[in-house]
PDB file of C-alpha atoms in Angstrom:
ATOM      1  CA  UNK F   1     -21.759  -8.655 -10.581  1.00  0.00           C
ATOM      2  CA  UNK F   2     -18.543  -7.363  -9.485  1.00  0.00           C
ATOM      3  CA  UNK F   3     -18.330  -3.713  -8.488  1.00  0.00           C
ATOM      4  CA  UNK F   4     -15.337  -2.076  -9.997  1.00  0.00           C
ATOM      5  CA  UNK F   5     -13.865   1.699  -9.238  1.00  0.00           C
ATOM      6  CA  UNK F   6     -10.868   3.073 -11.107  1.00  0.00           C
ATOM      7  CA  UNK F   7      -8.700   5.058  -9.336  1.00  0.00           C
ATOM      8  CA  UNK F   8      -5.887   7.089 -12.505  1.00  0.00           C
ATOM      9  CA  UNK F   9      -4.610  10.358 -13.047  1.00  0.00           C
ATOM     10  CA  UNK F  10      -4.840  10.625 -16.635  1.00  0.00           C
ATOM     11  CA  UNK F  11      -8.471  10.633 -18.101  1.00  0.00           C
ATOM     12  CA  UNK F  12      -7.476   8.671 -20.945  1.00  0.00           C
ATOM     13  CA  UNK F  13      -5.885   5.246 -18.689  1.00  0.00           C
ATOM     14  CA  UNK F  14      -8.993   6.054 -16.840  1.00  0.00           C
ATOM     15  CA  UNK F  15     -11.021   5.273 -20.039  1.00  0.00           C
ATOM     16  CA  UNK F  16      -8.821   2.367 -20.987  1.00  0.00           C
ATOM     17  CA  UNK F  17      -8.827   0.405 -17.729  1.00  0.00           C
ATOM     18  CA  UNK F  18     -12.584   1.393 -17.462  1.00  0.00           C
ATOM     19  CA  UNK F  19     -13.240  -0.353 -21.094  1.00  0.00           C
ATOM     20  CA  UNK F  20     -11.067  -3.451 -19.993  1.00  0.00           C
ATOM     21  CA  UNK F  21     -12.926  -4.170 -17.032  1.00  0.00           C
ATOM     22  CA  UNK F  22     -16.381  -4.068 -18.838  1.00  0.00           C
ATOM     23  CA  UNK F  23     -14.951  -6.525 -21.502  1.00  0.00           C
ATOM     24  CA  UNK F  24     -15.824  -9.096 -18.563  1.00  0.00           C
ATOM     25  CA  UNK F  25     -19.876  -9.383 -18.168  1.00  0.00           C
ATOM     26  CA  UNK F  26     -18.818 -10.221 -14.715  1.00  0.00           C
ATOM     27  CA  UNK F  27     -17.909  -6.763 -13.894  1.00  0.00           C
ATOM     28  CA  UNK F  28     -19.050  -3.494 -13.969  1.00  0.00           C
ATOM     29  CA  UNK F  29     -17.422  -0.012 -13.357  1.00  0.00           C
ATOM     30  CA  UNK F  30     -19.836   1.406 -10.574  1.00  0.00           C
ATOM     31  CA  UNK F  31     -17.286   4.861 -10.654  1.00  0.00           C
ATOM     32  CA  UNK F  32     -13.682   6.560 -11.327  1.00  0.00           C
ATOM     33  CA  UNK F  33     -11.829   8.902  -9.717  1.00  0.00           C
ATOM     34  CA  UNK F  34      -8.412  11.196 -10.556  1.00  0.00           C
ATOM     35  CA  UNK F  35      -6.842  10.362  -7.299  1.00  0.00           C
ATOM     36  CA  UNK F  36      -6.840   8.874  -4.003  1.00  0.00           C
ATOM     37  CA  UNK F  37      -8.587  11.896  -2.481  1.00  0.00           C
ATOM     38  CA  UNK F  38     -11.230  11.360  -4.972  1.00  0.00           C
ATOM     39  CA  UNK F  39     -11.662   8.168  -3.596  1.00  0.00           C
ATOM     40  CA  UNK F  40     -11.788   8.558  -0.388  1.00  0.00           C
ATOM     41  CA  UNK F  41     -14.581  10.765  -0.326  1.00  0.00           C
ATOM     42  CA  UNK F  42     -16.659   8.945  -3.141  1.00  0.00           C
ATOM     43  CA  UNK F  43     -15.858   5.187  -2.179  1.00  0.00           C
ATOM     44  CA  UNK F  44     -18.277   4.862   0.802  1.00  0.00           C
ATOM     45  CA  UNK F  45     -21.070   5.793  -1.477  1.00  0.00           C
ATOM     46  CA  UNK F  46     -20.108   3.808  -4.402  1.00  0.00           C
ATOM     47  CA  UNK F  47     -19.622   0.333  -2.356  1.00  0.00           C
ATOM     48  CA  UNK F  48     -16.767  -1.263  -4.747  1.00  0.00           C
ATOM     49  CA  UNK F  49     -16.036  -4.734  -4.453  1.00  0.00           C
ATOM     50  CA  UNK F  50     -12.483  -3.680  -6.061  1.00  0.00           C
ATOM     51  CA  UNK F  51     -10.799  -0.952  -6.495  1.00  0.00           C
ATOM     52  CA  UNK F  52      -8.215  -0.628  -9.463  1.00  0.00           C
ATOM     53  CA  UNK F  53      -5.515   2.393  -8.845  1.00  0.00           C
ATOM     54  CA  UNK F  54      -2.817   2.915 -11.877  1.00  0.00           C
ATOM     55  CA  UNK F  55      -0.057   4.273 -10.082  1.00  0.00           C
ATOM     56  CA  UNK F  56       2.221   4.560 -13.246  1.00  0.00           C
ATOM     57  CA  UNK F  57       4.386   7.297 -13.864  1.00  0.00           C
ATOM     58  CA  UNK F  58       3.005   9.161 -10.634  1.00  0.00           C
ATOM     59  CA  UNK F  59       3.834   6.726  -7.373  1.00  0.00           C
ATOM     60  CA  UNK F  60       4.441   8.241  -4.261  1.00  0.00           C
ATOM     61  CA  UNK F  61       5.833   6.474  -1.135  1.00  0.00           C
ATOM     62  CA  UNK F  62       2.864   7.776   0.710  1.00  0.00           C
ATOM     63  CA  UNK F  63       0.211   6.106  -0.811  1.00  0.00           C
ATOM     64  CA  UNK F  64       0.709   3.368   0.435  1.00  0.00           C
ATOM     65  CA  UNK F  65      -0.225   4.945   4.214  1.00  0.00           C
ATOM     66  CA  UNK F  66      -3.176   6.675   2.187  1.00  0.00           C
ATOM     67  CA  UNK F  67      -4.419   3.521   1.223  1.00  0.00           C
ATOM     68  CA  UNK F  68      -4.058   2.366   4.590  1.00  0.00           C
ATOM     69  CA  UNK F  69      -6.079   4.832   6.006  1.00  0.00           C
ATOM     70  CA  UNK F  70      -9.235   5.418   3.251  1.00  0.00           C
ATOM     71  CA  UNK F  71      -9.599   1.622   4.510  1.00  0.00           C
ATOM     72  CA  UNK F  72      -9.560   2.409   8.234  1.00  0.00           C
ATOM     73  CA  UNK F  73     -12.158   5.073   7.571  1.00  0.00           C
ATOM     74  CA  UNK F  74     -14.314   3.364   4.946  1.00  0.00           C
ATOM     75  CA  UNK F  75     -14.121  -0.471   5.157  1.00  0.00           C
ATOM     76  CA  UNK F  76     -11.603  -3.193   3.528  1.00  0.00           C
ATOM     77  CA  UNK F  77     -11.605  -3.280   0.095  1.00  0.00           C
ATOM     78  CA  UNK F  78      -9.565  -5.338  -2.660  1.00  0.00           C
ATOM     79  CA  UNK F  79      -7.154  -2.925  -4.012  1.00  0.00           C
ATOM     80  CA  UNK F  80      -5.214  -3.927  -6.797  1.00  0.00           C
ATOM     81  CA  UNK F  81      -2.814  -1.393  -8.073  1.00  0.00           C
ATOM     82  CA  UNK F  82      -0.502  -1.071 -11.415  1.00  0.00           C
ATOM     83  CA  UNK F  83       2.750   0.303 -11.386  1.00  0.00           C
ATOM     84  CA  UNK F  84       5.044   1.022 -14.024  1.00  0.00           C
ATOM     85  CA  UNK F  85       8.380  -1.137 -12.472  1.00  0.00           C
ATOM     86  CA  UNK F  86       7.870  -3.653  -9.691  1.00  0.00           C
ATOM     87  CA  UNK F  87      11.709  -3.320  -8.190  1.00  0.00           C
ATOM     88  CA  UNK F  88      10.636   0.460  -7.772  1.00  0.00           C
ATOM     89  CA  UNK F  89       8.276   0.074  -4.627  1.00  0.00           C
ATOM     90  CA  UNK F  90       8.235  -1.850  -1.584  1.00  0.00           C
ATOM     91  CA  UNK F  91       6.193  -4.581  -2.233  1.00  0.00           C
ATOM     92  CA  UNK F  92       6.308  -6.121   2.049  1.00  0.00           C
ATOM     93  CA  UNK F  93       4.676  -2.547   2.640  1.00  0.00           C
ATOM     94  CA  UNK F  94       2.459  -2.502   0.035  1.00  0.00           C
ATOM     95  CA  UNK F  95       0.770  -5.497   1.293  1.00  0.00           C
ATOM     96  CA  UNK F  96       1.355  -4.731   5.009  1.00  0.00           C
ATOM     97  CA  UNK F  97      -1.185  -1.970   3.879  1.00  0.00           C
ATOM     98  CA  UNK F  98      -3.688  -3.895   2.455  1.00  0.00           C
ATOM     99  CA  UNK F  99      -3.103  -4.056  -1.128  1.00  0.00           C
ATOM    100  CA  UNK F 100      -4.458  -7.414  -2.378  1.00  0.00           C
ATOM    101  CA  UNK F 101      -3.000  -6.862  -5.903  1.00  0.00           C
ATOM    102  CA  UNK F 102       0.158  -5.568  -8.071  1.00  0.00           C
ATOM    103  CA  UNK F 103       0.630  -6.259 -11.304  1.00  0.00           C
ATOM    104  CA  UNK F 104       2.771  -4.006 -13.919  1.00  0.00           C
ATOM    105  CA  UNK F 105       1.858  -1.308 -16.112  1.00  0.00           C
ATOM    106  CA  UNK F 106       2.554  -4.069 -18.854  1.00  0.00           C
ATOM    107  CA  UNK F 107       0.119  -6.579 -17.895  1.00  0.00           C
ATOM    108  CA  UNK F 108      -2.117  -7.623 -20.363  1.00  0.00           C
ATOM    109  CA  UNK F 109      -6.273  -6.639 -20.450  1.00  0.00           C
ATOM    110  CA  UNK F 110      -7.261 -10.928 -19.625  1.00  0.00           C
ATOM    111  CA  UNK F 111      -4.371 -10.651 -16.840  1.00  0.00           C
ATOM    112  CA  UNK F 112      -6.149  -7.643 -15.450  1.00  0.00           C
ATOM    113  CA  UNK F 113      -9.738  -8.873 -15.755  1.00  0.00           C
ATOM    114  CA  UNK F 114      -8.700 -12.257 -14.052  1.00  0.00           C
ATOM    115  CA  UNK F 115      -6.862 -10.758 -11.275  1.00  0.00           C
ATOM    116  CA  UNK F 116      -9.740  -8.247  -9.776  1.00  0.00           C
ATOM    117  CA  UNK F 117     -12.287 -11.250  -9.973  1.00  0.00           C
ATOM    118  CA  UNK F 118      -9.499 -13.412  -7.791  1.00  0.00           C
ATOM    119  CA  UNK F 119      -9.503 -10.409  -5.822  1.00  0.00           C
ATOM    120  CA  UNK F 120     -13.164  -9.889  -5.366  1.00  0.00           C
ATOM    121  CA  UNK F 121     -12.683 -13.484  -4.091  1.00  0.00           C
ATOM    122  CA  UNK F 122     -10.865 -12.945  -1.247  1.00  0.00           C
ATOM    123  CA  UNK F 123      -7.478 -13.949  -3.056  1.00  0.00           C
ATOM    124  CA  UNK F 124      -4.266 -12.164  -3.455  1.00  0.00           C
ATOM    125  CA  UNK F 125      -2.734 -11.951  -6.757  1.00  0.00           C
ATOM    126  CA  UNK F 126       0.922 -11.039  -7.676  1.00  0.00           C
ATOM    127  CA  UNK F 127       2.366 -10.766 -10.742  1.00  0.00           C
ATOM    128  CA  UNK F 128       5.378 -13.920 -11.600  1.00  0.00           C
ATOM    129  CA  UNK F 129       8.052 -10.866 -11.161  1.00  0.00           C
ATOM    130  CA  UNK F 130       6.905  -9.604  -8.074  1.00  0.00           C
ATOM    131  CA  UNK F 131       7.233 -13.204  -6.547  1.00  0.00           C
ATOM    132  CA  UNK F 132      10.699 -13.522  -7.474  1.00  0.00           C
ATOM    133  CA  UNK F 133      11.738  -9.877  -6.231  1.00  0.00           C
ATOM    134  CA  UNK F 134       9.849 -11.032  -2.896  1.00  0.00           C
ATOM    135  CA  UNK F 135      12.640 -14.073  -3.022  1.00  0.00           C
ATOM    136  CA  UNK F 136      15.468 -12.136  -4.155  1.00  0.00           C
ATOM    137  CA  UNK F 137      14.832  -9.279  -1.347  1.00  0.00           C
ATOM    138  CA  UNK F 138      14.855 -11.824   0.993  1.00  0.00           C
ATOM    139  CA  UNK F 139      18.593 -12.660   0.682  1.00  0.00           C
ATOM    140  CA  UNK F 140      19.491  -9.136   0.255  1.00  0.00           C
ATOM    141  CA  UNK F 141      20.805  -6.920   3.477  1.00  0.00           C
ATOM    142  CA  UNK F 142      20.258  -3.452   2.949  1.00  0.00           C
ATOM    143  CA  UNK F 143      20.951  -0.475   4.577  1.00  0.00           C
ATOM    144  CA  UNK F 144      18.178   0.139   7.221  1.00  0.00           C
ATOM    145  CA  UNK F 145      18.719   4.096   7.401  1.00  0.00           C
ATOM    146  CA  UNK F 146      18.213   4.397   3.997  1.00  0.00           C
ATOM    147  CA  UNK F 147      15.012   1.889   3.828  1.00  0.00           C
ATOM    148  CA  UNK F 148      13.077   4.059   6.471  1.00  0.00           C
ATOM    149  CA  UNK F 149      10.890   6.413   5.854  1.00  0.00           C
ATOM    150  CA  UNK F 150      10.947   9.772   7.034  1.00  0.00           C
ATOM    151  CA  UNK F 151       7.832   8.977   8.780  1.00  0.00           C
ATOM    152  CA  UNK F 152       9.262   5.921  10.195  1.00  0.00           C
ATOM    153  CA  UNK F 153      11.986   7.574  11.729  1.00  0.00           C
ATOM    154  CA  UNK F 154       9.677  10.293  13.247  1.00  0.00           C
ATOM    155  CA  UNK F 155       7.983   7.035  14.933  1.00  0.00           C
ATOM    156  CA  UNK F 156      11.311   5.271  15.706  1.00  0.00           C
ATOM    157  CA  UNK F 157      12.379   8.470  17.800  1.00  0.00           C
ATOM    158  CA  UNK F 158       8.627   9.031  19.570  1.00  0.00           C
ATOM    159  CA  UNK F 159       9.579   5.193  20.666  1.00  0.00           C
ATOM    160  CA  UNK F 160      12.913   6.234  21.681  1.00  0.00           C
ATOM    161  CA  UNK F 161      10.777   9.187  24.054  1.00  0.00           C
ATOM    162  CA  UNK F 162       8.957   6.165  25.695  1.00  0.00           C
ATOM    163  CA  UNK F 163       5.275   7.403  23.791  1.00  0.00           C
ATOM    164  CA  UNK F 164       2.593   4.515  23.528  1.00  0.00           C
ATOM    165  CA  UNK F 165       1.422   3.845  20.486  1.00  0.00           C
ATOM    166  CA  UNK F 166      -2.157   6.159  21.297  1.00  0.00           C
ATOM    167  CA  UNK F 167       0.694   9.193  22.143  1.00  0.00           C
ATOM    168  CA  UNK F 168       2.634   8.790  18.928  1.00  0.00           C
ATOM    169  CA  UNK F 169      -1.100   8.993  16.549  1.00  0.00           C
ATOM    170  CA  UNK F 170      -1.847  12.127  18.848  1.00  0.00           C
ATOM    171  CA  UNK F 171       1.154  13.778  18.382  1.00  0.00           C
ATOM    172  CA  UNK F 172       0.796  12.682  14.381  1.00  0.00           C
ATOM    173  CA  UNK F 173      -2.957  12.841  14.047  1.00  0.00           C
ATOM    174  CA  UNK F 174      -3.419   9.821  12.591  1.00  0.00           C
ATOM    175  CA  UNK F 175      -4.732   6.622  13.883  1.00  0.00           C
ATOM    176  CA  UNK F 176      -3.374   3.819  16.396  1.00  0.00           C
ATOM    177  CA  UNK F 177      -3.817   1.429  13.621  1.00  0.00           C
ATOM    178  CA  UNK F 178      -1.534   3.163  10.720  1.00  0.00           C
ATOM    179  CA  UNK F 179       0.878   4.048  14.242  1.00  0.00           C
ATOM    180  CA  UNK F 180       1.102   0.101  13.979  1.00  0.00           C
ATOM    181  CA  UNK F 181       1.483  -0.243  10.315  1.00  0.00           C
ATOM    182  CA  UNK F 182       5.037   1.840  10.592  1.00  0.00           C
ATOM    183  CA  UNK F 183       5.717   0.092  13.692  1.00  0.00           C
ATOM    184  CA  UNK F 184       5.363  -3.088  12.153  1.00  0.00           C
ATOM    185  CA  UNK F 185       7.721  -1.585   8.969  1.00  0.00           C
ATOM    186  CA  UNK F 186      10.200  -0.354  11.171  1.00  0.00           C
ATOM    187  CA  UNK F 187      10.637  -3.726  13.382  1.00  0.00           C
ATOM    188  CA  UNK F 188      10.332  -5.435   9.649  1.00  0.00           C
ATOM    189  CA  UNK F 189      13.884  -3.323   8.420  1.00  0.00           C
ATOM    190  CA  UNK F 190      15.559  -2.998  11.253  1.00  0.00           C
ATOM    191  CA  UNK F 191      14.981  -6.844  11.775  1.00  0.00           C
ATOM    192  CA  UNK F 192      13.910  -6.332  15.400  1.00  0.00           C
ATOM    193  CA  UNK F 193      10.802  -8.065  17.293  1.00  0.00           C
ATOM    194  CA  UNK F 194      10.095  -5.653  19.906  1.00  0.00           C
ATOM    195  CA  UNK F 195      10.126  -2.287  20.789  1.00  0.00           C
ATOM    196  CA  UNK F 196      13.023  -1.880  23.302  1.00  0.00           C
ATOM    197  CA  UNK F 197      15.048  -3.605  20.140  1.00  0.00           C
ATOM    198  CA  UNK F 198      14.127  -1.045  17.721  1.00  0.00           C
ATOM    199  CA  UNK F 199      15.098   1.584  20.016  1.00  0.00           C
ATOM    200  CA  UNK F 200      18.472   0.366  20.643  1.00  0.00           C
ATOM    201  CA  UNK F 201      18.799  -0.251  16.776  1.00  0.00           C
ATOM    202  CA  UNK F 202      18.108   2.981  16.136  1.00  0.00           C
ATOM    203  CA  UNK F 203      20.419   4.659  19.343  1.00  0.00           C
ATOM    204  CA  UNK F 204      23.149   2.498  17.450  1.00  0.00           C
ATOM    205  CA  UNK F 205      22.127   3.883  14.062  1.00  0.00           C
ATOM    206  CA  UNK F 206      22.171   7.334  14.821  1.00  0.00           C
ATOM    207  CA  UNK F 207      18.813   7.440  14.079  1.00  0.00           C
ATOM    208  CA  UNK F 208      17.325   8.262  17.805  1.00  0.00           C
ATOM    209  CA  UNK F 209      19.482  10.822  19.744  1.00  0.00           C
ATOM    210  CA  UNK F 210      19.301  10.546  23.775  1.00  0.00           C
TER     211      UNK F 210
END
């Protein structure tokens, strides 16, 4: 059996995804939970193979670093998640995070139940449209000040300070490992491979003041 937890803000898509997993005799729904604090504190006990999170109607740039970091402290887990319009996140991040699945909001119940057992197989699954935005994105330039997060630039001008990567998750209280996940966002829009690049990107930028 596949262990299943649903991760959705309203009760009632809670109930729904719930019920469309369990059409499968394949899986089973070993727990739920309202939101990703929920999860984190409930997820080490429960022991999902998969984790389903509907992020329709209430995504938040940050969850993808929340994600990020209930797998740090937990262990890695398949996370698929659902989102109302693919062009409306960043899907590189999303998978730099560990997300192992995104499908839209309008994805059918068979398209659900197929892609959390080619998750719980060690597979990633995109939906057709997310493919071709990964393509189109690609050719597109876009304005690195305005793809960086907030949290990003707090990093980019730490690096600009000279902190190591152990510094900059002191300063921020969070771990070396999500330090490296923005690092490895920033290098990824500012099209840079090191650090000394990103620092003279951002000097250049306006984004780092010496």
């Amino acid at each position: 059996m596949i262990r299943v937890m649903v991760v959705a803000t309203s009760p009632v898509v809670r109930a729904g995804l719930s019920t469309v997993v369990t059409t499968n005799p394949r899986l089973t729904v070993v727990g739920s939970a309202s939101d990703l604090d929920v999860l984190a504190k409930e997820v080490g006990q429960l022991q999902p193979d998969v984790v389903l999170v509907d992020l329709s109607g209430n995504f938040q740039q940050a969850v993808w670093e929340k994600l990020l970091v209930i797998q740090e402290q937990q262990y890695p887990l398949g996370i698929i998640v659902i989102v109302e319009e693919l062009d409306s996140i960043d899907l590189e991040t999303a998978l730099r995070s560990g997300i192992r699945g995104i499908l839209p909001s309008t994805s059918t119940e068979s398209e659900i139940v197929a892609a959390v057992e080619a998750i719980a197989f060690g597979l990633l699954v995109l939906h057709p449209d997310a493919v071709e935005l990964l393509s189109i994105r690609e050719k597109v330039v876009t304005n690195p000040v305005q793809s960086l997060t907030p949290r990003e630039i707090e990093v980019l001008g730490m690096l600009g300070s000279g902190l190591g990567n152990k510094a900059i998750a002191k300063h921020l209280h969070i771990s070396e490992h999500t330090v490296k996940f923005h690092l490895s966002s920033i290098f990824q829009k500012l099209s840079v491979s090191s650090r000394t690049e990103a620092v003279a990107v951002g000097v250049r930028l306006g984004l780092i003041m010496l």
